[in-house]
Amino acid sequence: MNKKQRGILVGMLLGDGCIKVKYHTKKDSTVSVYNEFVMAHGPNQLRYLQYKASKVHSIIGGKPLKVSEGSHFLKSNQTTHKTYRVSRCHKYFKLLHRWAYSNNGKKYYTRKLLDKLTNEGISYWYMDDGCFVPTKNNANEISSFAVRLYTYCSKKEAETIREYFNDVWGISFKVSHYKRNDSYTLRTNTEEGEKFLSIVRPFVAPGLEYKFLECA
């Protein structure tokens, strides 16, 4: 696993990916432990999920990742939504799990993990959890914009992410408080947003072009 491949997997994990620890009891009563990397998206991002599945397959090999269809029930509004997911077990995911799940089994942003990112890895993180937020003038033209990362993490984690981008990429993010669930996200102004987009634009996935718009 080289740095480029590792950076891609870390970026996908920081986004919508997760690693589940699974246990299998054999006939002789011994227990095997597996680490399963899972990615899931809704119907509108099925093409993007297939793109990511192909990328993961190119890194870890084996059989191509198969997209399966399922459903997700939302308690908040009592509705069921169609979902698509891919999963794969691999010995390398045990290491990724140890890096990323350092907070009582929950995914946690640390500088050690962030330092393993590459610009391509950051692009997947952004395409999963980020957003381009334009402001338009009276002529309906984009006059400014913000780039947002919807991390919904603790303030300590958000500050760690802010420091990482400032130290490594020279990009200034501001930490924003999300009162609804007392968590924190990050955002840029136009100038810093353009710096951010310039490092991830080369890796835009099919169907996600709307997240990489340029200021008019």
Coordinates of C-alpha atoms in Angstrom, one line a residue:
M1 CA 0.0 0.0 0.0
N2 CA 1.7 3.2 -1.1
K3 CA 1.0 6.7 0.2
K4 CA -1.3 7.7 -2.7
Q5 CA -3.5 4.6 -2.2
R6 CA -3.5 5.0 1.5
G7 CA -4.5 8.7 1.2
I8 CA -7.5 7.7 -1.0
L9 CA -8.8 5.2 1.5
V10 CA -8.4 7.6 4.4
G11 CA -10.3 10.3 2.5
M12 CA -13.1 7.9 1.8
L13 CA -13.2 6.8 5.4
L14 CA -13.3 10.4 6.7
G15 CA -16.2 11.0 4.4
D16 CA -19.2 8.6 4.3
G17 CA -17.2 5.4 4.7
C18 CA -17.0 3.4 7.8
I19 CA -15.3 0.2 9.1
K20 CA -17.3 -2.4 10.9
V21 CA -15.6 -5.0 13.1
K22 CA -17.2 -8.4 12.5
Y23 CA -16.8 -11.6 14.4
H24 CA -17.3 -15.2 13.0
T25 CA -17.3 -18.2 15.2
K26 CA -16.0 -21.3 13.5
K27 CA -17.1 -24.9 14.0
D28 CA -14.2 -25.5 16.4
S29 CA -15.4 -22.5 18.5
T30 CA -12.5 -20.3 17.5
V31 CA -13.4 -16.7 16.6
S32 CA -12.2 -14.9 13.5
V33 CA -12.3 -11.1 13.4
Y34 CA -12.8 -9.2 10.2
N35 CA -12.7 -5.5 9.4
E36 CA -15.3 -4.6 6.8
F37 CA -15.0 -1.3 4.9
V38 CA -18.5 0.0 4.0
M39 CA -19.7 2.8 1.8
A40 CA -23.3 3.7 1.2
H41 CA -25.2 6.4 -0.8
G42 CA -28.7 7.2 -2.0
P43 CA -30.0 6.8 -5.5
N44 CA -28.9 10.2 -6.7
Q45 CA -25.3 9.2 -6.0
L46 CA -25.3 5.7 -7.2
R47 CA -23.0 6.5 -10.1
Y48 CA -20.6 8.1 -7.6
L49 CA -20.7 5.0 -5.4
Q50 CA -19.8 2.9 -8.4
Y51 CA -16.9 5.2 -9.2
K52 CA -15.6 4.9 -5.6
A53 CA -16.1 1.1 -5.6
S54 CA -14.0 0.9 -8.8
K55 CA -11.3 3.0 -7.2
V56 CA -11.2 0.8 -4.0
H57 CA -11.0 -2.3 -6.2
S58 CA -8.0 -0.9 -8.1
I59 CA -6.2 -0.5 -4.7
I60 CA -6.9 -3.7 -2.9
G61 CA -7.6 -6.1 -5.8
G62 CA -9.6 -9.2 -5.6
K63 CA -13.2 -9.4 -7.0
P64 CA -14.8 -6.2 -8.0
L65 CA -17.0 -4.6 -5.3
K66 CA -20.6 -5.4 -5.9
V67 CA -23.2 -2.7 -5.3
S68 CA -26.2 -4.0 -3.3
E69 CA -29.6 -2.3 -2.9
G70 CA -31.2 -1.8 0.5
S71 CA -33.4 0.6 2.5
H72 CA -32.9 3.0 5.4
F73 CA -35.7 3.9 7.8
L74 CA -35.6 7.5 9.2
K75 CA -37.2 7.7 12.7
S76 CA -37.4 11.5 12.4
N77 CA -40.1 11.5 9.8
Q78 CA -41.1 7.8 9.7
T79 CA -40.0 7.4 6.1
T80 CA -38.0 4.7 4.3
H81 CA -35.4 5.5 1.7
K82 CA -33.7 3.4 -0.9
T83 CA -29.9 3.0 -0.4
Y84 CA -27.0 1.4 -2.2
R85 CA -23.9 0.1 -0.5
V86 CA -20.6 -1.7 -1.2
S87 CA -18.4 -3.5 1.3
R88 CA -15.2 -5.4 1.4
C89 CA -13.1 -7.1 4.1
H90 CA -9.3 -6.8 3.8
K91 CA -6.5 -7.1 6.3
Y92 CA -5.4 -3.5 5.7
F93 CA -8.7 -2.2 7.0
K94 CA -7.7 -3.4 10.5
L95 CA -4.9 -0.8 10.4
L96 CA -7.3 1.9 9.2
H97 CA -9.7 1.1 11.9
R98 CA -7.0 1.5 14.6
W99 CA -6.1 4.9 13.2
A100 CA -9.6 6.2 12.8
Y101 CA -11.6 4.7 15.6
S102 CA -9.8 6.1 18.6
N103 CA -12.8 7.4 20.6
N104 CA -14.6 4.5 22.2
G105 CA -15.3 2.8 18.9
K106 CA -16.4 6.0 17.1
K107 CA -14.7 7.6 14.2
Y108 CA -12.5 10.4 15.4
Y109 CA -10.4 13.1 13.6
T110 CA -6.8 13.1 14.7
R111 CA -3.8 14.9 13.3
K112 CA -2.1 11.5 12.8
L113 CA -5.0 10.4 10.6
L114 CA -5.2 13.7 8.7
D115 CA -1.5 13.6 7.9
K116 CA -2.1 10.5 5.9
L117 CA -4.3 12.3 3.4
T118 CA -3.4 13.3 -0.1
N119 CA -5.2 15.9 -2.2
E120 CA -7.0 13.1 -4.0
G121 CA -8.1 11.6 -0.6
I122 CA -9.3 15.1 0.4
S123 CA -11.4 15.3 -2.8
Y124 CA -13.4 12.2 -1.7
W125 CA -13.8 13.6 1.8
Y126 CA -15.1 16.8 0.2
M127 CA -17.4 15.1 -2.3
D128 CA -18.9 13.0 0.5
D129 CA -19.2 15.7 3.2
G130 CA -18.5 19.0 1.6
C131 CA -20.5 21.6 -0.2
F132 CA -20.0 24.6 -2.5
V133 CA -22.2 27.5 -1.2
P134 CA -22.5 30.4 -3.7
T135 CA -23.8 33.9 -3.1
K136 CA -25.3 35.6 -6.1
N137 CA -25.7 39.2 -7.0
N138 CA -28.7 41.0 -8.6
A139 CA -27.7 39.7 -12.0
N140 CA -27.9 36.2 -10.7
E141 CA -24.2 35.8 -11.0
I142 CA -22.0 34.1 -8.4
S143 CA -20.2 37.0 -6.6
S144 CA -18.7 35.0 -3.8
F145 CA -18.9 31.5 -2.3
A146 CA -17.9 29.4 0.7
V147 CA -16.6 25.8 0.9
R148 CA -18.1 23.9 3.8
L149 CA -17.1 20.6 5.4
Y150 CA -20.0 19.2 7.3
T151 CA -17.9 17.3 9.9
Y152 CA -20.4 17.5 12.8
C153 CA -17.6 16.7 15.3
S154 CA -16.3 18.1 18.6
K155 CA -14.7 21.5 18.8
K156 CA -11.3 19.9 19.5
E157 CA -11.6 17.8 16.3
A158 CA -12.7 20.8 14.3
E159 CA -9.7 22.8 15.5
T160 CA -7.4 19.9 14.7
I161 CA -8.8 19.8 11.1
R162 CA -8.4 23.6 10.8
E163 CA -4.8 23.5 12.0
Y164 CA -4.1 20.6 9.5
F165 CA -5.3 22.5 6.5
N166 CA -3.5 25.7 7.6
D167 CA -0.2 23.9 8.3
V168 CA -0.1 21.5 5.4
W169 CA -2.0 23.3 2.6
G170 CA -1.9 26.9 3.6
I171 CA -5.7 27.1 3.6
S172 CA -7.6 28.9 6.3
F173 CA -10.9 27.4 7.5
K174 CA -13.1 28.8 10.2
V175 CA -14.8 26.7 12.8
S176 CA -18.6 27.0 13.0
H177 CA -20.9 25.8 15.8
Y178 CA -23.9 23.8 14.8
K179 CA -26.3 24.4 17.7
R180 CA -28.9 21.7 16.8
N181 CA -26.6 18.9 18.0
D182 CA -23.9 20.9 19.6
S183 CA -21.3 19.9 17.0
Y184 CA -18.8 21.8 14.8
T185 CA -18.3 22.2 11.1
L186 CA -15.8 24.1 9.0
R187 CA -16.1 26.8 6.3
T188 CA -13.9 29.1 4.1
N189 CA -14.4 32.5 2.5
T190 CA -14.1 32.9 -1.3
E191 CA -10.3 33.3 -1.4
E192 CA -9.6 30.4 0.8
G193 CA -12.3 28.3 -0.8
E194 CA -10.6 28.8 -4.2
K195 CA -7.3 27.5 -2.7
F196 CA -9.1 24.5 -1.4
L197 CA -10.9 23.8 -4.7
S198 CA -7.7 24.1 -6.6
I199 CA -6.2 21.1 -4.9
V200 CA -9.2 18.8 -5.3
R201 CA -10.6 19.9 -8.7
P202 CA -8.3 17.5 -10.6
F203 CA -10.1 14.5 -9.0
V204 CA -13.8 15.5 -9.5
A205 CA -15.9 12.3 -9.9
P206 CA -18.6 11.9 -12.6
G207 CA -21.8 13.6 -11.5
L208 CA -20.2 15.6 -8.7
E209 CA -19.1 18.6 -10.9
Y210 CA -21.6 20.9 -9.1
K211 CA -19.3 20.8 -6.0
F212 CA -16.4 22.3 -7.9
L213 CA -17.9 25.4 -9.5
E214 CA -15.7 28.4 -10.0
C215 CA -16.6 31.9 -8.9
A216 CA -17.9 33.8 -11.8

